[in-house]
mmCIF file of C-alpha atoms in Angstrom:
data_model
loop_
_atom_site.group_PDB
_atom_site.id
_atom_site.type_symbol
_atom_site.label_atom_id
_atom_site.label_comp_id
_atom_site.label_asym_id
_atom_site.label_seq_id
_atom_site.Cartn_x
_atom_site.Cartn_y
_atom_site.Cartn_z
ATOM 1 C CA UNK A 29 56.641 19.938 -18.864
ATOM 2 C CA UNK A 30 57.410 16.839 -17.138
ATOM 3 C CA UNK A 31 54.726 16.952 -14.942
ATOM 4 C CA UNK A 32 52.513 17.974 -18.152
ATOM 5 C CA UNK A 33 53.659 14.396 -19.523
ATOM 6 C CA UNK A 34 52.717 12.634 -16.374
ATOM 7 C CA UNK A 35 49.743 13.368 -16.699
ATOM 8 C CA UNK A 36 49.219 12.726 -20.263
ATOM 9 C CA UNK A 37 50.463 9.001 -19.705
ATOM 10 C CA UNK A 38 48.194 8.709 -17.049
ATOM 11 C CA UNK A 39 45.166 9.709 -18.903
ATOM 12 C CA UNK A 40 46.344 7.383 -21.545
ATOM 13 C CA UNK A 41 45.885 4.405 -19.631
ATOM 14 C CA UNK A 42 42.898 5.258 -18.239
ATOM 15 C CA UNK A 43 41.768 5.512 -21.434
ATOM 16 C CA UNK A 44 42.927 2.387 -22.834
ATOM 17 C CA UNK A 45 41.171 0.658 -19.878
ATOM 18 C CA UNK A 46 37.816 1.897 -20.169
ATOM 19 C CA UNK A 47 37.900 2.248 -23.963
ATOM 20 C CA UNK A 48 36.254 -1.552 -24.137
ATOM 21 C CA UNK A 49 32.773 -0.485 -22.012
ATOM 22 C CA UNK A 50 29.700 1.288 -23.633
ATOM 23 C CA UNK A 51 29.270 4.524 -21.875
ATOM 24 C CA UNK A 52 25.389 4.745 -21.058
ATOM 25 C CA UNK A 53 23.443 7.056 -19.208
ATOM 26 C CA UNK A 54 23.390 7.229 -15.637
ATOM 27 C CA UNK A 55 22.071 8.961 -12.616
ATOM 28 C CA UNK A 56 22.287 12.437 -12.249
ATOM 29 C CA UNK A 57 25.208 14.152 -14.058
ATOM 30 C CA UNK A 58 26.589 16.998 -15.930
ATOM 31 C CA UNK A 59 28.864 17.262 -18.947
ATOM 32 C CA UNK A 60 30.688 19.970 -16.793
ATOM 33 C CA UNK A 61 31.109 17.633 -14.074
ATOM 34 C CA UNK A 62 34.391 19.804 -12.910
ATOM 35 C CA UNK A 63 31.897 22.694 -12.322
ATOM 36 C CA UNK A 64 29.472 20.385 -9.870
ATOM 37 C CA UNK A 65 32.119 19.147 -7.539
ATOM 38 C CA UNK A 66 29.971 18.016 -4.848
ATOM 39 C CA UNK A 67 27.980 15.724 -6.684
ATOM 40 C CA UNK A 68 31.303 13.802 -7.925
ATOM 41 C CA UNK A 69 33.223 13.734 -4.736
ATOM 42 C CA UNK A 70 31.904 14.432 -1.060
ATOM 43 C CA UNK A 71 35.920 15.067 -0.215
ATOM 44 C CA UNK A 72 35.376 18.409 -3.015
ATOM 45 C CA UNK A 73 33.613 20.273 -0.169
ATOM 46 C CA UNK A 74 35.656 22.802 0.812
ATOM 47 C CA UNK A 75 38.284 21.478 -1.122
ATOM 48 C CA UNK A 76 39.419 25.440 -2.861
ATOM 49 C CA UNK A 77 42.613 25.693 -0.776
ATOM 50 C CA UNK A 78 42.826 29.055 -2.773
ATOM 51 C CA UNK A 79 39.339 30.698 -1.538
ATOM 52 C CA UNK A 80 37.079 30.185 1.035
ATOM 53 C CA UNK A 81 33.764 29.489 0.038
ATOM 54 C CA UNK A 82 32.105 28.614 -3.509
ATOM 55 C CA UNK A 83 28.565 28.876 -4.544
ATOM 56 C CA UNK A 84 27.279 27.095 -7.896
ATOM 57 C CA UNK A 85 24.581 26.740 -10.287
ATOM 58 C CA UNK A 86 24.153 24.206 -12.827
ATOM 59 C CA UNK A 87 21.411 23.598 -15.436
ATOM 60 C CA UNK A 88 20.897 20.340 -18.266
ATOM 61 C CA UNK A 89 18.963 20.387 -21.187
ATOM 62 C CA UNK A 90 18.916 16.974 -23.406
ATOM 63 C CA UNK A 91 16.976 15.499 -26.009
ATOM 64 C CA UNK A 92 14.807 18.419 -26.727
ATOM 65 C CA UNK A 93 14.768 17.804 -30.555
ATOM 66 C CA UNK A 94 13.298 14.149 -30.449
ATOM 67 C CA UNK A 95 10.957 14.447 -27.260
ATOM 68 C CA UNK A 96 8.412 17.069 -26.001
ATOM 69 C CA UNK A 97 9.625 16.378 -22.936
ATOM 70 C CA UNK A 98 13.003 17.074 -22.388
ATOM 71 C CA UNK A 99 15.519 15.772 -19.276
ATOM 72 C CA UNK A 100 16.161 18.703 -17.465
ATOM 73 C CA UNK A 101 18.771 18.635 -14.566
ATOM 74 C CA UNK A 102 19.536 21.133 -12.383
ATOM 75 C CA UNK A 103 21.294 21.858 -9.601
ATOM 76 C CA UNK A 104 22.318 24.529 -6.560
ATOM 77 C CA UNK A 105 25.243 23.846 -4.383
ATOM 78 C CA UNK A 106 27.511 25.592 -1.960
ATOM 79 C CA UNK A 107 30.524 24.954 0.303
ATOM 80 C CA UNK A 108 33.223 26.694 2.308
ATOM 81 C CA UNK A 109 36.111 26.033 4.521
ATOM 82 C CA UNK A 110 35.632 26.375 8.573
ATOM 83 C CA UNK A 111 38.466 26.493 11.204
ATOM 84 C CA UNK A 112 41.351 27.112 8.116
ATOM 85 C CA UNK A 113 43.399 29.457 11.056
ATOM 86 C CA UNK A 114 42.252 26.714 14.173
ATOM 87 C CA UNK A 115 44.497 23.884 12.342
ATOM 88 C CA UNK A 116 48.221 24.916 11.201
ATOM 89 C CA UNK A 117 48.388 22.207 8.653
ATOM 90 C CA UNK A 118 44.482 21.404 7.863
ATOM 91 C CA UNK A 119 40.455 22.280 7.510
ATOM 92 C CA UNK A 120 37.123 21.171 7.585
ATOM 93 C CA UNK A 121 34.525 21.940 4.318
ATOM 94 C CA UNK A 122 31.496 21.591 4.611
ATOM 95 C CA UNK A 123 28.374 22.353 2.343
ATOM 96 C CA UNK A 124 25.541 21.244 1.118
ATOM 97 C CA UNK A 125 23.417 20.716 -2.646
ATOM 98 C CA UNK A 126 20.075 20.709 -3.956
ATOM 99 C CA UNK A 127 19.415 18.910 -6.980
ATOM 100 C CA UNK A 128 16.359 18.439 -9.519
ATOM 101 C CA UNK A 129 15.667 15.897 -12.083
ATOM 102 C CA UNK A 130 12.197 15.912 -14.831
ATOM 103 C CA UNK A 131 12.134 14.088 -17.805
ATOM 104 C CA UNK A 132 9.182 12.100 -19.742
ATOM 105 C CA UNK A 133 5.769 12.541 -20.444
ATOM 106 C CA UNK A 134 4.807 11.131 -16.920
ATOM 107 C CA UNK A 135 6.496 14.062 -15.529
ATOM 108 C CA UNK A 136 8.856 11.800 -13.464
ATOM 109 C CA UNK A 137 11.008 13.738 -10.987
ATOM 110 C CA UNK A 138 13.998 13.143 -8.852
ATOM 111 C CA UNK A 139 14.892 15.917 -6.624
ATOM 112 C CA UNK A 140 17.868 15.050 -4.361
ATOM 113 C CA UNK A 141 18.865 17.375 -0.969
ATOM 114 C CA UNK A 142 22.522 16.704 0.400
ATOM 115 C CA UNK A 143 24.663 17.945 3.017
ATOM 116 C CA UNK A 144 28.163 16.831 3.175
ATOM 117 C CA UNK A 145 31.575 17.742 4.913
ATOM 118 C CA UNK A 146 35.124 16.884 4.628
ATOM 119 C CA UNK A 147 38.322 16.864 6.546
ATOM 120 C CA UNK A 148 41.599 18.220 4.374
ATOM 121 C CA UNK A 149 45.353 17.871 5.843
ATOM 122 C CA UNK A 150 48.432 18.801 4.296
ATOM 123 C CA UNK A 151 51.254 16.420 3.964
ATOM 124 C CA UNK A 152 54.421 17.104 4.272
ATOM 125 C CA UNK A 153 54.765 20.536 1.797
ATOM 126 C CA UNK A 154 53.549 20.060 -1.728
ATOM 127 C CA UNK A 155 50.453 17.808 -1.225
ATOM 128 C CA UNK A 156 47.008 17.562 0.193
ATOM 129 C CA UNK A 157 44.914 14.368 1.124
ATOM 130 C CA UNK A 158 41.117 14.932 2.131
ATOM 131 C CA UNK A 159 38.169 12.422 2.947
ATOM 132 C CA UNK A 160 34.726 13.617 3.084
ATOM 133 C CA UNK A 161 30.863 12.039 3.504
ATOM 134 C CA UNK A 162 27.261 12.946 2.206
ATOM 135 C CA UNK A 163 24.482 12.332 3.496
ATOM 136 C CA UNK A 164 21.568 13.495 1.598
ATOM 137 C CA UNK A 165 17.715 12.265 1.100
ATOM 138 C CA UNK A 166 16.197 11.166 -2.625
ATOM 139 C CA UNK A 167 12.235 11.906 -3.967
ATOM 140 C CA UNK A 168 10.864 10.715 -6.859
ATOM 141 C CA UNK A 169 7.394 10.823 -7.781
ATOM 142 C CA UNK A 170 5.410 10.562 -11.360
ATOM 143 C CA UNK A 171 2.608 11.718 -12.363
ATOM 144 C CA UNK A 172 0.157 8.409 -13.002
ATOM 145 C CA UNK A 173 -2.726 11.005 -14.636
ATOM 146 C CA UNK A 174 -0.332 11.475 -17.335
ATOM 147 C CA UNK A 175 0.184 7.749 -18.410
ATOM 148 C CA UNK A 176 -1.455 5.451 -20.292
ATOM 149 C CA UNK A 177 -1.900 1.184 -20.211
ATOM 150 C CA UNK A 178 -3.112 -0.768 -22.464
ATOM 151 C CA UNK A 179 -6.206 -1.783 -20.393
ATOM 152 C CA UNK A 180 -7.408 1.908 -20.819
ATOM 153 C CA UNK A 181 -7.553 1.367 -24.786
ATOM 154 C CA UNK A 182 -11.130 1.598 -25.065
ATOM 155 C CA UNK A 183 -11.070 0.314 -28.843
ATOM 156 C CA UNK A 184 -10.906 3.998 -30.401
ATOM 157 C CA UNK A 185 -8.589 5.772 -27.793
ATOM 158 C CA UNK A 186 -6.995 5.518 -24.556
ATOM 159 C CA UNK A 187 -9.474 6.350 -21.632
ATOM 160 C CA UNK A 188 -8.113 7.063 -17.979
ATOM 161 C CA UNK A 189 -10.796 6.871 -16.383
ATOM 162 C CA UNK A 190 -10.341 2.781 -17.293
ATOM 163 C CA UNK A 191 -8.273 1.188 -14.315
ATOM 164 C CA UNK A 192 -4.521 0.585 -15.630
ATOM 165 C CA UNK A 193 -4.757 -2.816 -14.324
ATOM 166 C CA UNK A 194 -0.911 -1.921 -13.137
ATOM 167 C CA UNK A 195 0.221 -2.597 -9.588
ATOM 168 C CA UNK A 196 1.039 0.798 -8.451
ATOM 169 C CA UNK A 197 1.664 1.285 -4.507
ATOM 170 C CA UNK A 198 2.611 5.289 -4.313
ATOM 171 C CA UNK A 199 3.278 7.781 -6.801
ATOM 172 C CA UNK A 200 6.174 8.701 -5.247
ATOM 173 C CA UNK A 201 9.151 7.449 -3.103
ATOM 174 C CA UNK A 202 11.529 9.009 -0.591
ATOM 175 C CA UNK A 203 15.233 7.073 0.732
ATOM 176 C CA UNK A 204 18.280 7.791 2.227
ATOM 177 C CA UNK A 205 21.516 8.314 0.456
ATOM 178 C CA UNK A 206 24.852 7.742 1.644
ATOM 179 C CA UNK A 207 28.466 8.584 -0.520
ATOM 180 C CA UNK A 208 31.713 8.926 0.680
ATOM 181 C CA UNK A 209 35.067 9.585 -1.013
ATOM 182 C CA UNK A 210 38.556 10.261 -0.720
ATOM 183 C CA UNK A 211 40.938 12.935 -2.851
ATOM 184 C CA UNK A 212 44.835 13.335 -3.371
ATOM 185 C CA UNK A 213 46.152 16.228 -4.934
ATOM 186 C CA UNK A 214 49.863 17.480 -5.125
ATOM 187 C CA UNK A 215 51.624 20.373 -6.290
ATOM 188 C CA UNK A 216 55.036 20.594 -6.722
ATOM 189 C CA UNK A 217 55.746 24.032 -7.840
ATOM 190 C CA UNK A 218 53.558 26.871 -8.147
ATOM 191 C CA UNK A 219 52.545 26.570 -11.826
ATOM 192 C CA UNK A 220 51.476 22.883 -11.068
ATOM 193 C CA UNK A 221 48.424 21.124 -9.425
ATOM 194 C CA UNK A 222 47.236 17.478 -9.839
ATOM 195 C CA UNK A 223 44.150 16.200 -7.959
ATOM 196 C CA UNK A 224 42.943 12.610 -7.895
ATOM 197 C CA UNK A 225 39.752 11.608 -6.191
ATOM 198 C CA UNK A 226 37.491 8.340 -5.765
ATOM 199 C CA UNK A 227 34.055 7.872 -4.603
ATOM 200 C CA UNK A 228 31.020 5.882 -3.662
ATOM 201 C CA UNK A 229 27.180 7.010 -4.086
ATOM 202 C CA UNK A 230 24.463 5.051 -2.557
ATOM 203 C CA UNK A 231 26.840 2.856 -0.634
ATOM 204 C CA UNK A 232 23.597 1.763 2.060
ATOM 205 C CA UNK A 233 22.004 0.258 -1.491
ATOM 206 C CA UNK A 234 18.378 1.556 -1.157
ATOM 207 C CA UNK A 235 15.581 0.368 -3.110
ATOM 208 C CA UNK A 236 12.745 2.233 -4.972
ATOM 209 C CA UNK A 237 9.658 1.419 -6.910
ATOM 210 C CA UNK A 238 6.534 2.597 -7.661
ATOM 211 C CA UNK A 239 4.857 -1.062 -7.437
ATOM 212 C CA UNK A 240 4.040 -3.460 -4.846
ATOM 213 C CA UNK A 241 5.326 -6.635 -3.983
ATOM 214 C CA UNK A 242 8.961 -7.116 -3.200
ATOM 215 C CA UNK A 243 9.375 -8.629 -6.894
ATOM 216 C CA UNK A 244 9.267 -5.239 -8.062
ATOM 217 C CA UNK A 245 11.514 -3.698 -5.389
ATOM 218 C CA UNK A 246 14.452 -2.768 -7.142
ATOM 219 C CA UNK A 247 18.259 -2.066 -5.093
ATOM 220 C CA UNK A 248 19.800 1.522 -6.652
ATOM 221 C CA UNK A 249 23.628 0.026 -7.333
ATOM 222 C CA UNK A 250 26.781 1.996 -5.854
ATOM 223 C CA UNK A 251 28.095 4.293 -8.237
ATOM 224 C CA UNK A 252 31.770 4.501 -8.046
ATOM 225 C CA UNK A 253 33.248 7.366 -9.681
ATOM 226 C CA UNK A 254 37.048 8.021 -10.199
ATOM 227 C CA UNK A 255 38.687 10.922 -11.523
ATOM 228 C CA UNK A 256 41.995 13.252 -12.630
ATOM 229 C CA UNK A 257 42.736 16.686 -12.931
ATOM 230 C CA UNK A 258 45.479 19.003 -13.716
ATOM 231 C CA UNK A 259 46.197 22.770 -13.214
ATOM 232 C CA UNK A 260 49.264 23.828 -15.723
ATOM 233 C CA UNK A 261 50.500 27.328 -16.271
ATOM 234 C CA UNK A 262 52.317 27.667 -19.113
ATOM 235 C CA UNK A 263 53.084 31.232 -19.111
ATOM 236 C CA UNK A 264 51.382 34.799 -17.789
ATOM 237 C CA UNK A 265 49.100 34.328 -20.363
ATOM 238 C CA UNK A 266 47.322 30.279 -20.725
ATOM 239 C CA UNK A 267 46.659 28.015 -18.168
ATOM 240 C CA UNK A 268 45.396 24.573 -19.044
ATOM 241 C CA UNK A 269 43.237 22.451 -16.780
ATOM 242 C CA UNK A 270 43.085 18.754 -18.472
ATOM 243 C CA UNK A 271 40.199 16.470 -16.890
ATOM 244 C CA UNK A 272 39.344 12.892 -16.921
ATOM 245 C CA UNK A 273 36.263 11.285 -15.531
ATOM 246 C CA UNK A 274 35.166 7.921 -14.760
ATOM 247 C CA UNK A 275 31.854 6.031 -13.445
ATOM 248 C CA UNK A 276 29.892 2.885 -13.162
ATOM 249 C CA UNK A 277 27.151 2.129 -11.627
ATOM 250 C CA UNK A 278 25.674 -1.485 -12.550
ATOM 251 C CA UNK A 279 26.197 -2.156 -16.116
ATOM 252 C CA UNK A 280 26.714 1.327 -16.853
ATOM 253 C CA UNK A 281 29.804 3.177 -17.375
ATOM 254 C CA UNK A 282 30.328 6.741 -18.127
ATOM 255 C CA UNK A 283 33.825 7.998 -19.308
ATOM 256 C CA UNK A 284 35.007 11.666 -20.552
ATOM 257 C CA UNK A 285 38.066 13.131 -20.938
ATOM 258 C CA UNK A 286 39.174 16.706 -21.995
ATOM 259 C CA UNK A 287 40.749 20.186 -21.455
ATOM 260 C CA UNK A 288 39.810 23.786 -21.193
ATOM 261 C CA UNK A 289 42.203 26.394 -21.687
ATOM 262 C CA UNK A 290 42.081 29.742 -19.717
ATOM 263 C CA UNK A 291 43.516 32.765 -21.387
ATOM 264 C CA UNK A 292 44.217 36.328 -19.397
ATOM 265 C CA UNK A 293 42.615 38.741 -20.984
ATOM 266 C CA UNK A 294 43.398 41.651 -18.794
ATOM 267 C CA UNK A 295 47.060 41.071 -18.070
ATOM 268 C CA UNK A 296 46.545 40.643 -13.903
ATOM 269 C CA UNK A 297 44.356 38.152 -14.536
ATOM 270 C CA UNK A 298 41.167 39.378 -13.321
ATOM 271 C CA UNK A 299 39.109 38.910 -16.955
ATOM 272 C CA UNK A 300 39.809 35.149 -18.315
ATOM 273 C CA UNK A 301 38.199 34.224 -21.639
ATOM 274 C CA UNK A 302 38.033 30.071 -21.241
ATOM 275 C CA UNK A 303 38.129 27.018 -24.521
ATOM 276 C CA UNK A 304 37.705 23.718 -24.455
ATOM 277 C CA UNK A 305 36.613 20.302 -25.846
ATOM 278 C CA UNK A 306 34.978 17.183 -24.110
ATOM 279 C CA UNK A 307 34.681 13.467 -24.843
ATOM 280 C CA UNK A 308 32.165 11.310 -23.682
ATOM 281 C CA UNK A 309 33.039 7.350 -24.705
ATOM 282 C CA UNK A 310 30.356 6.812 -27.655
ATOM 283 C CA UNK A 311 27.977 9.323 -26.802
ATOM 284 C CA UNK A 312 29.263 12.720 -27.489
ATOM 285 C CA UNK A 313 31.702 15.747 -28.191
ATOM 286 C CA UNK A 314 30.747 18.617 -25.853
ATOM 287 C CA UNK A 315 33.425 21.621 -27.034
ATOM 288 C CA UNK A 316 32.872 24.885 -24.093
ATOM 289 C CA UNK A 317 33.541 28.488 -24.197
ATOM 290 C CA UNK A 318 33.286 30.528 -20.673
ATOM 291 C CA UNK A 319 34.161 34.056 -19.472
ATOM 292 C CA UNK A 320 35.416 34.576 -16.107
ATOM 293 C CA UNK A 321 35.199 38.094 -14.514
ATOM 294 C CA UNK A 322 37.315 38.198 -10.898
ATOM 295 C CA UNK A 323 35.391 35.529 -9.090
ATOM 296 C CA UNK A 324 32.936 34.784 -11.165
ATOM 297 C CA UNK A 325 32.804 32.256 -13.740
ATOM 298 C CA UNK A 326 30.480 31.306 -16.750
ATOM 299 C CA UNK A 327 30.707 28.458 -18.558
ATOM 300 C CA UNK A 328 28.181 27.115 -21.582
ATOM 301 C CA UNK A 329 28.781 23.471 -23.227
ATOM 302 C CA UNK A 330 27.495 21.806 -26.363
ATOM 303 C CA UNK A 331 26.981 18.191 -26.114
ATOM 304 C CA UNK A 332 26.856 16.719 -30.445
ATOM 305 C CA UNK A 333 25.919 13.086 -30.250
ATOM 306 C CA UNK A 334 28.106 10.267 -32.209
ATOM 307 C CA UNK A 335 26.333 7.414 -30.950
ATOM 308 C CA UNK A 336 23.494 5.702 -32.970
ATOM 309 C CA UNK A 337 21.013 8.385 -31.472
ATOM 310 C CA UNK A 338 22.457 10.956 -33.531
ATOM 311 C CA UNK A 339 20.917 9.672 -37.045
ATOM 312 C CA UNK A 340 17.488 10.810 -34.883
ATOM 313 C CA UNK A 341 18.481 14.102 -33.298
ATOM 314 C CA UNK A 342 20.999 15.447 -36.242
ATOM 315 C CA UNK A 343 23.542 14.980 -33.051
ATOM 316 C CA UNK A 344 22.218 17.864 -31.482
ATOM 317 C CA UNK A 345 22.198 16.583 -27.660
ATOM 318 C CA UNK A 346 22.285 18.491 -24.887
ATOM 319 C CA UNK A 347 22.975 22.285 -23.842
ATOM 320 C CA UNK A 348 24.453 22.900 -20.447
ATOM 321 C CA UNK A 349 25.281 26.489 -18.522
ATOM 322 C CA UNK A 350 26.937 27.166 -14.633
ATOM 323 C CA UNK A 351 27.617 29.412 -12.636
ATOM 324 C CA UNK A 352 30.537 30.076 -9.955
ATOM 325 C CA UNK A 353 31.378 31.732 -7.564
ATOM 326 C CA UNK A 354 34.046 32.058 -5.335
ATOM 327 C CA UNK A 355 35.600 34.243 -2.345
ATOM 328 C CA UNK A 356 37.581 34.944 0.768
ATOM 329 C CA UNK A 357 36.207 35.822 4.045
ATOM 330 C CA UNK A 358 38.980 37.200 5.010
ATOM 331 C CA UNK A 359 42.183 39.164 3.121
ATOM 332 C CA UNK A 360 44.931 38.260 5.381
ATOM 333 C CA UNK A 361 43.842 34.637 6.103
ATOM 334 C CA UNK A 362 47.014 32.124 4.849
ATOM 335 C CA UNK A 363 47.109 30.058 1.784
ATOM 336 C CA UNK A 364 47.938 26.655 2.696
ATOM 337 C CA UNK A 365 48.883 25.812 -0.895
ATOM 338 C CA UNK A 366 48.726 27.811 -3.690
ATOM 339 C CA UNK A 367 46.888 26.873 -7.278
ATOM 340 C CA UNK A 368 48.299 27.913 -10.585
ATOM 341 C CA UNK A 369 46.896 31.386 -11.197
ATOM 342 C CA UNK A 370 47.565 34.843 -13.389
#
């Protein structure tokens, strides 16, 4: 319980920090940012010192009850753990993600390919520090047929065929991406785990724009993300897993803190039913329900608006569903430390 109320105090502060900033939209991202964990952190790859390799699926739906044209995020990702019996006291992850942004009646798209790897080492015998780096490549394109200007208003309706009169280059843009972070994560006895992490996205600052003329060239900002969770068995039946989540990029700041609660169905642990509620800093609530059968796990979130935006949705936000998977090459490989399980 001590460790429980570590935590907690933590978390507090954090809170009471962040509180003061707006949290905005931003980038890519997922409610169930704990189930994309190679988006948040390049040091998460590999980082499952309990199995070897993970596979993922994540999809976003928001908006859908105040535009025709929904933001839709989704994403495919994948990572496991190489050389885990080559180094007595470490291991490389590495892994890779595919991700897919479409929103707006322009049909604007952002689809984002990444391959990262990390180096984990054990120190001393209750904790883990890893650093990892991604390297990954950004599109975005629109569709100009599907906009209008005003210099296509024709007097009775908007004609395309009208020049825009706007100073578009391309239609669509392609750039290198760079992030790198760094994790911490200790575990003092076997029904406790704590993992902190920080990272960087777009840390070579590349521009994009659909216009000429470098007065319209505009510098993506680094995102820095920070975040803590915890792994807490209580007993042979619940295991909590509290999470808090930080990150600004530019003006914008995201913050979200919750829990979900895993309870053993089955007894040994192999059927979980999973519970839990979300806060994102005056946006939304997103409560979550999930099922997890051996090593596979479902999760589905809600996201209800509270800011402004809900008097013009009736707070209904955002849905959001993933999928993961997990498993061992190998039966008799060794541990090198041990998560809270049933």
């Amino acid at each position: 319980m001590k460790t429980i109320r570590i935590y907690v105090k933590i978390s507090i502060v954090i809170t009471l920090c962040i509180l003061k900033y707006s949290s905005n939209a931003q980038d890519l991202h997922f409610s169930q940012y704990f189930n994309s964990p190679l988006l948040v952190n390049p040091a998460n790859t590999g980082f499952a010192p309990d199995v070897d390799w993970r596979v993922g699926i994540n999809y976003r739906n928001q908006w859908a009850s105040i535009t025709p044209n929904p933001y839709k995020t989704m994403s495919v990702w994948g990572d496991l753990q190489l050389f885990n019996n080559r180094f007595e006291n470490g291991w490389v992850g590495v892994g890779g993600s595919l991700l897919k942004d479409a929103a707006g009646s322009g049909g604007l798209t952002a689809t984002r390919g990444f391959a990262s790897v990390a180096y984990h080492q054990l120190v001393g015998l209750n904790s883990l520090v890893s650093g990892g780096l991604n390297v990954g490549f950004v599109n975005k394109r629109i569709d100009l047929n599907k906009l209008t200007f005003d210099n296509q208003w024709n007097g009775k309706f908007f004609d395309i065929k009208f020049p825009s009169g706007e100073a578009f280059a391309t239609d669509r843009r392609t750039y290198l991406d760079l992030q790198a972070g760094l994790n911490y994560a200790i575990f003092p006895t076997d029904n406790t785990y704590i993992n902190a992490g920080v990272s960087a996205m777009h840390l070579n600052k590349p521009t994009e724009s659909f216009f000429t003329g470098s007065e319209y060239s505009q510098v993506v900002p680094v995102r820095y993300t920070v975040f803590l969770n915890g792994v807490f068995k209580l007993n042979d039946r619940w295991i909590v897993t509290p999470n808090t989540y930080i990150s600004k990029m530019g003006p914008a700041m995201e913050f979200e803190i919750g829990a979900l609660a895993n309870y053993n169905l089955s007894g040994d642990g192999t059927t979980q039913l999973l519970g839990g509620l979300y806060y994102r800093a005056g946006d939304a609530f997103a409560p979550a329900i999930g099922f997890q059968l051996n090593n596979m796990k479902l999760t589905f979130s809600y996201d209800a608006t509270t800011s402004d935006l809900g008097k013009y949705n009736a707070t209904r936000g955002a849905y959001e569903f993933s999928i993961v998977k997990t498993g061992v090459f190998s039966q008799g490989r060794g541990i090198k430390c041990n998560m809270p399980s049933f």
